[in-house]
Coordinates of C-alpha atoms in Angstrom, one line a residue:
Chain A
M713 CA -108.9 77.4 52.8
P714 CA -106.1 75.7 51.2
T715 CA -106.7 71.9 52.5
T716 CA -104.5 68.6 51.6
A717 CA -108.0 67.2 53.0
P718 CA -109.4 64.2 50.9
T719 CA -113.1 65.2 49.6
H720 CA -115.1 65.5 52.6
A721 CA -117.9 64.2 50.8
E722 CA -116.2 60.4 51.4
S723 CA -116.3 61.0 55.1
L724 CA -119.7 62.0 55.3
P725 CA -121.7 59.1 57.1
D726 CA -122.9 56.3 55.4
G727 CA -126.0 53.6 56.5
A728 CA -124.8 50.1 56.4
G729 CA -126.8 49.0 53.7
A730 CA -128.2 51.4 50.2
P731 CA -128.0 55.7 50.7
S732 CA -131.0 56.8 51.3
P733 CA -131.7 59.7 48.8
L734 CA -131.9 61.8 51.6
A735 CA -127.8 60.4 52.1
R736 CA -127.2 60.4 48.5
L737 CA -128.7 64.3 48.3
L738 CA -126.3 66.0 51.4
R739 CA -123.2 63.9 50.3
A740 CA -124.3 65.6 46.6
W741 CA -124.8 68.6 48.5
D742 CA -121.2 68.8 50.4
S743 CA -119.5 67.4 47.3
F744 CA -121.1 70.1 45.8
W745 CA -119.9 73.3 48.4
F746 CA -117.1 71.8 49.6
T747 CA -114.7 70.1 48.0
P748 CA -112.3 71.8 47.5
S749 CA -110.7 72.5 44.2
D750 CA -107.8 74.0 42.4
G751 CA -107.2 77.4 43.4
L752 CA -106.2 78.4 40.0
G753 CA -109.7 78.5 38.9
L754 CA -110.9 81.5 41.3
H755 CA -106.9 83.1 40.2
V756 CA -107.8 82.9 36.7
V757 CA -111.6 84.5 36.7
R758 CA -110.0 87.3 39.5
A759 CA -106.8 87.9 36.7
C760 CA -109.9 88.1 33.9
T761 CA -112.5 90.4 35.7
G762 CA -109.5 92.6 37.0
I763 CA -108.1 93.3 33.4
L764 CA -111.7 94.1 32.7
L765 CA -112.0 96.6 35.8
L766 CA -108.8 98.4 34.6
S767 CA -110.4 98.8 30.9
W768 CA -113.5 100.0 31.9
L769 CA -112.2 101.8 34.5
L770 CA -109.3 103.5 32.3
G771 CA -112.2 103.9 29.4
F772 CA -113.4 107.2 31.9
L773 CA -109.7 109.0 32.9
G774 CA -110.0 112.8 31.7
H775 CA -114.3 112.6 32.3
Q776 CA -114.3 111.0 36.0
G777 CA -115.7 114.5 37.7
A778 CA -118.4 114.7 35.1
L779 CA -119.9 111.3 35.2
F780 CA -119.4 110.6 38.6
G781 CA -118.9 114.2 40.7
M782 CA -121.6 115.3 43.0
D783 CA -121.3 118.4 40.8
G784 CA -120.9 116.3 37.1
W785 CA -124.0 115.2 34.6
V786 CA -126.4 114.1 37.7
D787 CA -124.9 116.9 40.6
R788 CA -126.2 116.8 44.2
Q789 CA -129.8 118.6 43.5
A790 CA -130.7 116.0 41.2
Y791 CA -130.0 113.2 43.1
R792 CA -131.9 114.5 46.2
E793 CA -134.7 115.1 43.5
L794 CA -134.9 111.8 42.1
L795 CA -134.7 110.4 45.5
G796 CA -137.8 112.6 45.6
L797 CA -139.6 111.0 42.7
P798 CA -143.0 109.1 43.9
E799 CA -141.4 106.3 41.6
G800 CA -138.3 106.6 43.1
P801 CA -135.4 106.9 41.0
P802 CA -134.6 105.4 37.7
A803 CA -131.9 103.1 39.5
P804 CA -131.8 102.2 42.9
I805 CA -129.6 105.0 44.6
G806 CA -128.7 103.4 48.3
W807 CA -125.1 104.0 49.5
S808 CA -121.5 104.5 47.7
P809 CA -118.5 106.0 48.8
I810 CA -118.7 108.6 45.4
F811 CA -121.5 109.6 47.4
L812 CA -118.0 111.5 49.6
A813 CA -117.1 113.1 46.4
S814 CA -118.3 116.5 47.7
S815 CA -115.6 118.2 45.7
P816 CA -113.6 117.7 42.3
W817 CA -110.9 117.1 43.7
F818 CA -111.8 114.1 45.7
A819 CA -113.5 112.8 42.5
H820 CA -110.1 112.8 40.7
L821 CA -108.7 111.4 43.9
L822 CA -110.8 108.1 44.5
Y823 CA -110.4 107.6 40.7
G824 CA -106.7 107.4 41.2
G825 CA -106.7 105.5 44.3
S826 CA -109.4 103.1 42.9
M827 CA -107.0 102.4 39.8
L828 CA -104.3 101.4 41.8
V829 CA -106.4 99.4 44.1
L830 CA -107.4 97.3 40.8
V831 CA -103.4 97.0 39.4
L832 CA -103.3 95.4 43.0
F833 CA -105.7 92.9 43.0
T834 CA -105.3 92.0 39.2
L835 CA -101.9 90.8 40.0
G836 CA -102.9 89.1 43.5
I837 CA -101.1 91.1 45.5
A838 CA -102.8 91.5 49.3
T839 CA -106.3 89.8 48.0
R840 CA -107.8 89.6 51.5
L841 CA -107.6 93.4 51.5
T842 CA -107.8 94.4 48.1
S843 CA -110.4 92.3 46.8
V844 CA -113.0 94.2 49.6
L845 CA -111.5 98.1 48.5
T846 CA -112.1 95.9 44.4
W847 CA -116.1 95.7 45.2
L848 CA -116.6 98.6 46.8
V849 CA -114.7 100.6 43.6
V850 CA -117.3 98.7 41.8
I851 CA -119.9 100.7 43.6
A852 CA -118.2 103.5 44.0
F853 CA -118.3 103.6 40.2
T854 CA -121.8 102.1 39.6
S855 CA -124.2 104.0 41.4
N856 CA -125.0 106.9 38.7
P857 CA -128.7 106.0 38.6
A858 CA -129.0 108.3 35.3
L859 CA -125.8 106.4 33.7
S860 CA -125.7 102.4 35.1
Y861 CA -126.8 99.8 32.9
G862 CA -126.6 96.0 32.9
G863 CA -123.5 95.9 32.5
D864 CA -122.6 97.0 35.8
V865 CA -124.8 94.8 37.5
L866 CA -122.7 92.0 35.8
L867 CA -119.2 93.5 37.5
L868 CA -120.5 94.0 40.8
I869 CA -121.9 90.2 40.5
L870 CA -118.1 89.7 40.0
S871 CA -116.8 91.2 42.5
F872 CA -118.8 90.9 45.4
Y873 CA -118.0 86.7 44.7
L874 CA -114.2 87.1 44.1
M875 CA -114.4 89.6 48.1
V876 CA -116.3 86.2 49.6
G877 CA -113.4 83.4 47.9
Y878 CA -110.5 86.1 48.8
L879 CA -111.9 86.9 52.3
L880 CA -111.9 83.4 52.9
Y881 CA -109.1 81.8 50.8
G882 CA -106.0 80.6 53.7
L883 CA -108.2 81.1 56.2
H884 CA -108.8 77.9 57.4
S885 CA -105.1 76.1 56.8
Q886 CA -102.5 77.9 56.0
P887 CA -100.3 79.9 59.2
R888 CA -102.5 82.0 60.7
S889 CA -99.7 84.9 60.5
A890 CA -100.6 88.5 60.7
R891 CA -99.4 88.8 56.9
N892 CA -102.2 86.3 56.3
L893 CA -104.9 87.1 58.1
L894 CA -104.5 90.9 56.9
L895 CA -103.7 90.4 53.6
G896 CA -104.3 87.4 52.7
S897 CA -102.5 83.6 51.0
R898 CA -99.7 84.8 48.7
D899 CA -100.8 82.0 46.5
A900 CA -103.2 84.2 44.5
E901 CA -100.3 86.2 43.6
F902 CA -99.8 86.6 39.7
F903 CA -98.3 83.1 38.0
A904 CA -97.3 82.3 41.8
R905 CA -97.3 78.8 41.7
W906 CA -99.8 78.5 38.4
R907 CA -96.7 75.8 37.6
S908 CA -96.3 74.1 40.9
S909 CA -96.2 70.5 40.7
D910 CA -97.8 69.9 43.7
E911 CA -101.5 70.6 43.3
G912 CA -102.4 69.9 46.8
R913 CA -101.2 72.9 48.1
T914 CA -103.2 75.0 46.2
K915 CA -106.8 73.5 46.8
S916 CA -109.4 75.1 48.8
T917 CA -112.6 75.1 49.5
A918 CA -112.8 78.6 49.7
A919 CA -112.4 78.6 45.9
T920 CA -114.9 76.1 45.7
I921 CA -117.4 78.2 47.1
A922 CA -116.7 81.1 45.8
L923 CA -116.7 79.6 42.5
R924 CA -120.2 77.9 42.9
L925 CA -121.5 81.2 44.4
L926 CA -120.8 83.0 41.3
Q927 CA -121.8 80.4 38.8
I928 CA -125.1 79.6 40.6
H929 CA -125.4 83.7 39.9
I930 CA -124.3 83.6 36.5
A931 CA -126.7 81.4 35.9
I932 CA -129.9 82.7 37.4
V933 CA -128.7 85.6 35.5
I934 CA -128.6 84.4 31.7
F935 CA -131.6 82.2 32.5
V936 CA -133.9 84.9 33.6
S937 CA -133.0 87.3 31.0
G938 CA -133.9 84.9 28.6
L939 CA -137.2 84.1 30.0
H940 CA -137.5 87.4 29.6
K941 CA -136.8 87.8 26.2
L942 CA -139.3 85.6 25.9
Q943 CA -141.8 88.4 26.6
I944 CA -140.9 90.6 24.5
S945 CA -142.3 90.7 21.1
V946 CA -139.5 90.9 18.6
W947 CA -137.6 88.6 20.4
W948 CA -140.6 86.3 20.6
A949 CA -141.0 86.9 17.1
G950 CA -137.5 86.1 16.1
L951 CA -136.9 89.6 14.3
A952 CA -134.7 91.4 17.9
L953 CA -131.4 91.1 16.1
W954 CA -132.9 93.4 13.0
F955 CA -133.0 96.5 15.0
P956 CA -128.9 96.8 16.0
L957 CA -128.5 95.4 12.7
F958 CA -130.2 98.9 11.4
P959 CA -130.2 101.3 13.9
P960 CA -132.4 103.9 13.3
F961 CA -129.5 106.8 13.4
E962 CA -127.5 104.8 10.4
T963 CA -130.3 103.8 8.3
T964 CA -132.3 105.3 5.8
L965 CA -135.8 104.2 4.3
E966 CA -133.7 103.8 1.1
E967 CA -131.0 100.9 1.9
V968 CA -133.8 99.0 3.3
L969 CA -136.3 99.1 0.1
A970 CA -132.6 98.1 -1.7
I971 CA -132.7 94.9 0.4
K972 CA -136.1 94.5 -0.5
E973 CA -135.5 95.0 -4.2
S974 CA -132.4 92.4 -4.0
G975 CA -135.0 89.7 -4.2
Q976 CA -133.2 88.6 -0.6
P977 CA -135.3 89.4 2.3
L978 CA -136.1 86.3 3.1
L979 CA -132.8 84.6 3.5
L980 CA -132.2 87.6 5.7
M981 CA -135.2 87.6 7.4
F982 CA -134.2 84.0 8.0
A983 CA -130.4 84.1 9.3
I984 CA -132.2 87.2 11.5
N985 CA -134.7 84.1 13.3
I986 CA -131.9 81.2 13.5
A987 CA -129.2 83.9 15.6
T988 CA -132.4 85.2 17.6
Y989 CA -133.3 81.9 18.6
A990 CA -130.1 80.7 18.9
V991 CA -129.8 83.3 21.2
L992 CA -132.7 82.7 23.2
A993 CA -131.9 78.5 23.4
W994 CA -128.1 79.3 24.6
Q995 CA -129.7 81.5 27.5
I996 CA -132.4 79.3 28.6
C997 CA -130.4 75.9 28.4
F998 CA -127.7 77.4 30.1
P999 CA -129.1 75.9 33.4
F1000 CA -128.6 72.5 31.9
M1001 CA -125.3 72.9 30.5
A1002 CA -123.1 74.6 32.2
W1003 CA -122.2 71.9 34.9
K1004 CA -121.5 68.9 31.8
N1005 CA -118.0 69.3 31.1
G1006 CA -119.1 68.1 27.7
A1007 CA -121.5 71.0 26.9
R1008 CA -118.6 73.5 28.0
P1009 CA -117.2 74.2 24.3
L1010 CA -121.1 75.0 24.0
V1011 CA -121.1 77.2 27.1
L1012 CA -118.1 79.2 26.2
G1013 CA -118.0 78.8 22.5
G1014 CA -121.5 80.4 22.9
A1015 CA -120.3 83.7 25.7
F1016 CA -117.5 84.3 23.4
L1017 CA -120.5 85.0 19.8
G1018 CA -121.9 86.7 22.8
W1019 CA -119.6 89.0 23.4
L1020 CA -118.9 89.7 19.8
G1021 CA -123.0 90.3 19.4
C1022 CA -122.7 92.6 22.4
S1023 CA -119.9 94.7 21.5
L1024 CA -120.2 95.0 17.7
L1025 CA -123.9 94.1 17.4
F1026 CA -125.8 96.2 20.2
G1027 CA -122.9 98.7 21.0
L1028 CA -122.4 97.1 25.4
P1029 CA -118.9 97.1 25.9
L1030 CA -119.3 95.4 29.5
F1031 CA -121.7 93.0 28.8
G1032 CA -119.9 90.1 26.6
P1033 CA -116.4 90.2 28.5
A1034 CA -118.6 90.2 32.4
L1035 CA -120.8 87.2 31.0
L1036 CA -117.5 85.4 29.4
I1037 CA -115.8 86.0 32.5
G1038 CA -118.7 84.4 34.4
C1039 CA -118.8 81.2 32.5
L1040 CA -115.3 80.7 32.9
S1041 CA -115.6 80.6 36.3
F1042 CA -117.2 77.1 35.4
V1043 CA -113.9 75.6 33.9
P1044 CA -111.9 73.8 36.9
G1045 CA -108.5 74.5 38.2
T1046 CA -107.0 71.8 37.4
T1047 CA -108.3 72.6 33.8
W1048 CA -106.9 75.7 34.0
R1049 CA -103.4 74.4 34.9
R1050 CA -103.7 72.2 32.0
W1051 CA -104.3 73.9 29.2
L1052 CA -101.5 76.3 31.1
S1053 CA -98.8 73.8 30.9
R1054 CA -99.1 74.0 27.6
T1055 CA -98.5 77.1 26.9
P1056 CA -94.6 78.3 27.5
M1057 CA -94.4 81.1 29.8
P1058 CA -91.3 84.0 29.3
S1059 CA -90.3 83.2 32.4
E1060 CA -89.2 79.3 31.8
T1061 CA -87.4 80.9 28.5
P1062 CA -84.8 82.7 29.8
A1063 CA -82.4 85.1 27.5
V1064 CA -79.1 84.4 28.8
P1065 CA -78.2 81.0 28.6
Q1066 CA -77.7 79.6 32.0
R1067 CA -74.4 77.6 33.3
E1068 CA -74.8 74.6 33.9
P1069 CA -74.2 73.6 37.8
L1070 CA -70.7 72.5 38.1
A1071 CA -71.1 69.1 39.6
S1072 CA -73.3 68.0 36.5
A1073 CA -70.6 69.4 33.9
S1074 CA -68.1 67.3 35.6
A1075 CA -70.1 64.5 35.3
R1076 CA -70.0 64.3 32.5
G1077 CA -66.9 64.3 31.8
Chain B
M160 CA -104.8 70.1 57.9
N161 CA -108.6 68.9 59.4
P162 CA -111.6 68.4 57.1
I163 CA -114.0 71.8 57.8
P164 CA -115.8 70.8 60.8
Y165 CA -119.8 70.2 60.0
W166 CA -121.8 72.4 61.9
L167 CA -119.4 75.0 59.7
R168 CA -120.2 73.2 56.9
G169 CA -124.3 73.7 58.4
V170 CA -123.4 77.7 58.7
V171 CA -122.0 78.0 55.1
S172 CA -124.5 76.2 53.7
L173 CA -127.5 78.2 54.9
L174 CA -125.4 81.0 53.8
A175 CA -125.5 80.0 50.7
A176 CA -129.0 78.7 50.0
G177 CA -130.1 82.2 52.2
H178 CA -128.3 84.1 49.6
L179 CA -128.9 82.7 46.4
G180 CA -132.7 82.0 47.7
A181 CA -132.9 85.6 48.2
V182 CA -131.4 86.7 44.6
A183 CA -134.3 84.2 42.9
V184 CA -137.3 85.5 45.2
M185 CA -136.2 89.3 43.9
T186 CA -135.9 87.9 39.8
L187 CA -139.4 86.5 40.3
A188 CA -140.4 90.1 41.8
A189 CA -140.3 91.5 38.4
P190 CA -143.5 93.2 37.0
S191 CA -144.2 92.1 33.7
G192 CA -145.0 93.9 30.6
P193 CA -145.4 96.2 29.2
W194 CA -148.7 94.8 28.3
A195 CA -151.5 97.1 26.2
V196 CA -154.1 98.2 28.2
A197 CA -156.6 100.6 26.9
Q198 CA -154.2 104.0 27.8
G199 CA -151.4 102.9 26.1
A200 CA -149.0 100.1 28.0
D201 CA -148.9 98.9 31.4
W202 CA -146.7 96.7 33.2
A203 CA -149.0 94.0 35.7
T204 CA -147.7 93.3 39.2
P205 CA -145.6 90.7 40.1
P206 CA -147.2 87.7 42.0
Q207 CA -148.0 88.7 45.3
L208 CA -145.5 85.8 47.5
A209 CA -142.4 87.1 45.4
Q210 CA -143.8 90.9 46.1
F211 CA -143.4 89.8 49.7
G212 CA -140.3 87.6 49.4
A213 CA -138.6 90.4 48.0
E214 CA -139.7 93.3 50.8
K215 CA -138.5 90.9 52.8
V216 CA -135.0 90.4 51.2
G217 CA -134.9 93.6 49.7
P218 CA -132.8 95.9 52.4
Y219 CA -130.2 92.5 52.5
L220 CA -129.7 92.8 48.4
D221 CA -130.0 96.5 48.9
S222 CA -126.8 96.3 51.4
L223 CA -125.0 94.0 48.5
K224 CA -126.5 97.0 45.5
M225 CA -127.0 93.1 44.2
T226 CA -131.8 94.1 43.9
H227 CA -131.5 94.2 40.1
N228 CA -133.9 91.6 38.6
Y229 CA -132.4 90.4 35.7
H230 CA -135.1 91.4 33.4
F231 CA -132.4 94.0 31.4
A232 CA -133.8 97.0 29.8
E233 CA -131.2 96.5 27.4
N234 CA -133.3 93.2 26.3
F235 CA -135.7 95.8 24.6
I236 CA -133.2 96.8 22.1
S237 CA -133.8 100.6 22.4
S238 CA -135.4 100.9 25.6
Q239 CA -138.3 100.4 23.7
P240 CA -140.9 96.9 23.3
D241 CA -140.6 97.4 19.5
G242 CA -137.0 98.3 18.8
G243 CA -138.2 101.8 19.0
P244 CA -136.8 105.4 18.6
D245 CA -133.5 105.3 19.2
A246 CA -132.3 109.3 20.7
R247 CA -130.0 111.6 20.8
F248 CA -129.9 115.1 22.3
R249 CA -128.1 118.6 22.1
A250 CA -127.3 121.4 24.6
K251 CA -126.7 125.0 23.2
L252 CA -125.0 127.6 25.1
L253 CA -126.7 130.9 25.3
D254 CA -125.2 134.2 26.3
A255 CA -127.1 136.5 28.3
D256 CA -128.6 138.2 24.8
G257 CA -129.8 134.7 24.1
K258 CA -127.6 134.5 21.3
T259 CA -126.3 130.6 20.5
I260 CA -122.3 130.3 21.6
D261 CA -121.7 127.1 20.8
E262 CA -123.6 124.1 20.0
L263 CA -123.0 120.2 21.3
T264 CA -124.1 117.2 20.4
F265 CA -124.1 113.6 22.1
P266 CA -123.4 111.6 22.0
D267 CA -120.0 112.7 21.0
P268 CA -118.6 110.9 18.3
K269 CA -115.1 112.2 18.8
A270 CA -115.4 110.9 22.6
W271 CA -114.2 107.9 23.5
G272 CA -116.2 104.8 22.9
T273 CA -116.5 104.2 27.0
V274 CA -117.9 107.8 27.2
R275 CA -120.1 108.2 23.9
H276 CA -121.8 105.1 25.6
R277 CA -122.6 107.0 28.7
Q278 CA -123.9 109.6 26.8
R279 CA -125.9 107.1 25.1
L280 CA -127.6 106.0 28.1
L281 CA -128.3 109.6 29.4
A282 CA -129.9 110.6 25.9
R283 CA -132.1 107.7 25.9
A284 CA -132.8 108.1 29.9
L285 CA -133.8 111.6 28.2
A286 CA -136.2 110.0 25.5
E287 CA -138.2 108.0 28.3
D288 CA -141.2 109.9 27.7
E289 CA -145.1 108.8 29.2
L290 CA -148.3 109.1 28.5
V291 CA -150.6 112.2 29.8
V292 CA -154.0 111.2 30.7
P293 CA -156.5 113.5 30.4
T294 CA -159.0 113.8 32.9
E295 CA -162.6 113.5 32.7
G296 CA -164.9 116.6 32.6
E297 CA -163.7 119.4 34.1
M298 CA -161.4 119.8 37.1
V299 CA -162.3 122.2 40.1
P300 CA -159.6 123.0 42.3
A301 CA -160.2 123.2 46.4
A302 CA -160.0 126.9 47.8
N303 CA -156.8 128.5 47.2
Q304 CA -155.5 125.7 45.3
R305 CA -154.3 125.3 42.0
V306 CA -156.1 123.3 39.3
E307 CA -153.4 120.7 39.2
R308 CA -150.2 121.3 35.9
V309 CA -148.9 118.1 33.5
L310 CA -145.8 119.1 31.3
I311 CA -146.6 117.5 27.3
W312 CA -145.0 118.1 24.5
Q313 CA -146.4 120.8 22.9
M314 CA -145.7 119.9 18.6
G315 CA -145.3 122.2 16.4
E316 CA -144.3 122.1 12.4
G317 CA -142.0 119.5 11.2
Q318 CA -142.7 117.2 14.1
R319 CA -140.2 119.7 16.4
G320 CA -142.0 120.8 19.8
A321 CA -141.2 122.1 23.2
V322 CA -142.6 121.1 26.9
K323 CA -144.8 123.1 28.1
A324 CA -147.1 123.0 31.7
V325 CA -151.4 122.2 30.9
P326 CA -153.8 121.6 33.3
R327 CA -154.8 118.4 33.5
H328 CA -158.1 118.6 31.9
L329 CA -157.1 121.0 29.0
V330 CA -154.3 117.8 27.7
P331 CA -155.7 116.9 24.6
R332 CA -158.3 114.1 24.3
D333 CA -158.0 113.6 20.1
R334 CA -155.2 111.9 20.4
P335 CA -152.7 110.2 22.5
T336 CA -150.6 112.9 24.1
L337 CA -147.2 112.6 25.4
G338 CA -144.9 114.3 28.2
P339 CA -141.3 114.0 29.1
S340 CA -141.4 111.8 32.7
R341 CA -140.4 113.4 35.8
S342 CA -136.9 111.6 35.5
S343 CA -135.8 113.0 32.3
M344 CA -137.0 116.8 33.0
I345 CA -134.6 116.1 36.5
L346 CA -131.9 114.9 34.1
A347 CA -132.3 117.6 31.6
S348 CA -131.9 120.0 34.0
S349 CA -129.2 118.6 36.1
Y350 CA -126.8 118.0 32.7
A351 CA -127.5 121.9 31.7
R352 CA -126.8 122.8 35.2
H353 CA -123.4 120.5 34.4
L354 CA -122.6 122.5 31.3
L355 CA -122.9 126.1 32.7
R356 CA -120.7 125.0 35.7
H357 CA -118.3 124.3 32.8
H358 CA -118.9 127.0 30.3
D359 CA -119.0 130.6 29.6
A360 CA -122.9 130.4 29.0
A361 CA -125.7 132.8 30.8
A362 CA -128.1 129.8 29.6
V363 CA -128.4 126.5 27.9
E364 CA -131.3 124.8 26.6
I365 CA -131.3 121.0 26.0
S366 CA -133.4 119.3 23.2
R367 CA -133.6 115.6 21.9
T368 CA -134.2 114.1 18.8
S369 CA -135.8 110.7 18.6
R370 CA -136.2 108.6 14.8
P371 CA -138.2 105.6 15.1
S372 CA -136.7 102.2 14.2
I373 CA -137.7 101.2 10.8
P374 CA -139.2 97.6 11.1
P375 CA -138.8 94.3 9.1
D376 CA -142.1 94.7 8.0
V377 CA -141.3 97.1 5.4
L378 CA -139.4 94.6 3.9
F379 CA -142.9 92.5 2.6
L380 CA -145.0 95.4 2.5
D381 CA -146.6 95.7 -1.3
G382 CA -146.1 99.5 -1.6
V383 CA -143.2 102.0 -0.4
P384 CA -144.3 103.4 3.4
Q385 CA -144.1 106.9 4.0
E386 CA -140.9 108.2 4.3
A387 CA -142.3 111.0 6.5
A388 CA -143.3 108.1 8.9
F389 CA -139.5 107.5 10.2
D390 CA -138.4 111.5 10.1
D391 CA -136.9 112.7 13.0
S392 CA -139.0 114.3 16.4
T393 CA -137.0 117.1 18.4
V394 CA -138.4 118.6 21.4
T395 CA -137.0 121.1 24.0
F396 CA -136.6 120.8 27.7
G397 CA -136.6 124.4 27.6
E398 CA -133.5 126.7 28.6
T399 CA -131.9 126.3 32.3
H400 CA -130.3 130.0 33.0
A401 CA -126.9 130.3 35.1
H402 CA -129.3 131.7 38.2
D403 CA -131.7 129.3 38.1
G404 CA -130.2 126.2 39.6
T405 CA -129.0 126.7 43.1
D406 CA -125.6 124.7 42.5
A407 CA -124.8 126.5 38.8
R408 CA -122.6 129.1 39.3

């Protein structure tokens, strides 16, 4: 809901004297959720999520029928049997558009259509519509109970809150034309107004609400996952990173014994302990530093290292980038605008020298 | 532009708090563990209050696909509590005479990274074994009923074995006995049917190979551990024939 209105917290009723704790709490709540923010923050998260979703889905090209079709790795009969298990399927099955894919060609059609939707969403075209479709696409391709994992869960979180944001974006303040109501604001289009000097035009309460929801959910995910790790002996003992460093099928006993003979096992274990506890500390401290401007390098730096670790060490392709995008949601839109304004854009350096306006040329004589 | 009215802010606040509260309740309703118990390892029940709350908000979060409690299986490193075994699986395509036509290994090193990752997930799903607990004493089935049978891994020479259905009271009692989980049997059959649909074979035999992790304790042992402790263990899920599966062509 782009608006130029002042901060709503300022307009809250106030007593004659010092505000009561309840009034202060209400004001802080109101300021947290309803202060209009630069929509650029939401657009950056959307563009990054779109690129991630595109690369994720593109990775299945040629295998979409096998991975997601009803005659694929998990076929219709297996779905029925998994649903009939007393303990239930390995992961909740629920509903999904992919269950309509009764024939292989439908799975291919759905895949092609999904790629198109993701391209449009990434570019910010018709976001009111494509954000909903993007959420459905993510649901469709994360429904396989045997092949889903934690990274898929993060994709669902990102796409859901982006959908909430773009369903509301521009609804309150912009002209209620049929195009705006159905397709959404054009502010969201790629690069549109990113460099606008008139920041007030992109201030949006919808962006604030969506990003706040996403931030809190991401903080819950990181914090709870950190606490869960404490229940696991290898994390508690600071040994968890040993196992991905020496995976069973790629490590021989001789290689491990060679480390012992090199005389450096203590040094190695010390490094593994430090790295493991650093992961735990970052996760458990996350909610206490995520909203502090001063801790932003720690939040983003930790998320970036987490990306590298998840991808290179654990072989988990989605976890790292999805968490990093979640952490990027903590960067305010105004900060993005400042960062982007320092980056020269191709559109600003025309390939062909432009002709000077006649008036200025003549003024210089 | 008018500011957002207070009543609308109140509604949005309630919705946001309710939604995030539901997410938080779901994370609290996670079972803890696995803890060591007399019969191996088991999960402790979640707090009753959180479980009650999770039952109430479950349908709402289920409709949004947000029922995950963020106790990620990946936190267990190799899907096992102690960085346990990693797994691969092999599919043997057989002709009508039982001769091997082709043998496919998964994860396939030639596959794209994202597909290989999903193959790894399937391999680990096939490696989820269960401890099979024998009954005390003999079992006498009811009239016209068969005695309860369970699936166990019948291990033979060289850490190789196959799935076998045995009456529960005949499960060996002198050692812990593992068997395939029901979901892993379903997934193995499903994958075999998938291969039958796409290859000219009469039957497919799925086998799984797992190898335990080498623990860091090895670095600090006085002697050298027996290499056999880290040997591969291979078990077969049996053959699926083209005419068995309802979906198989």
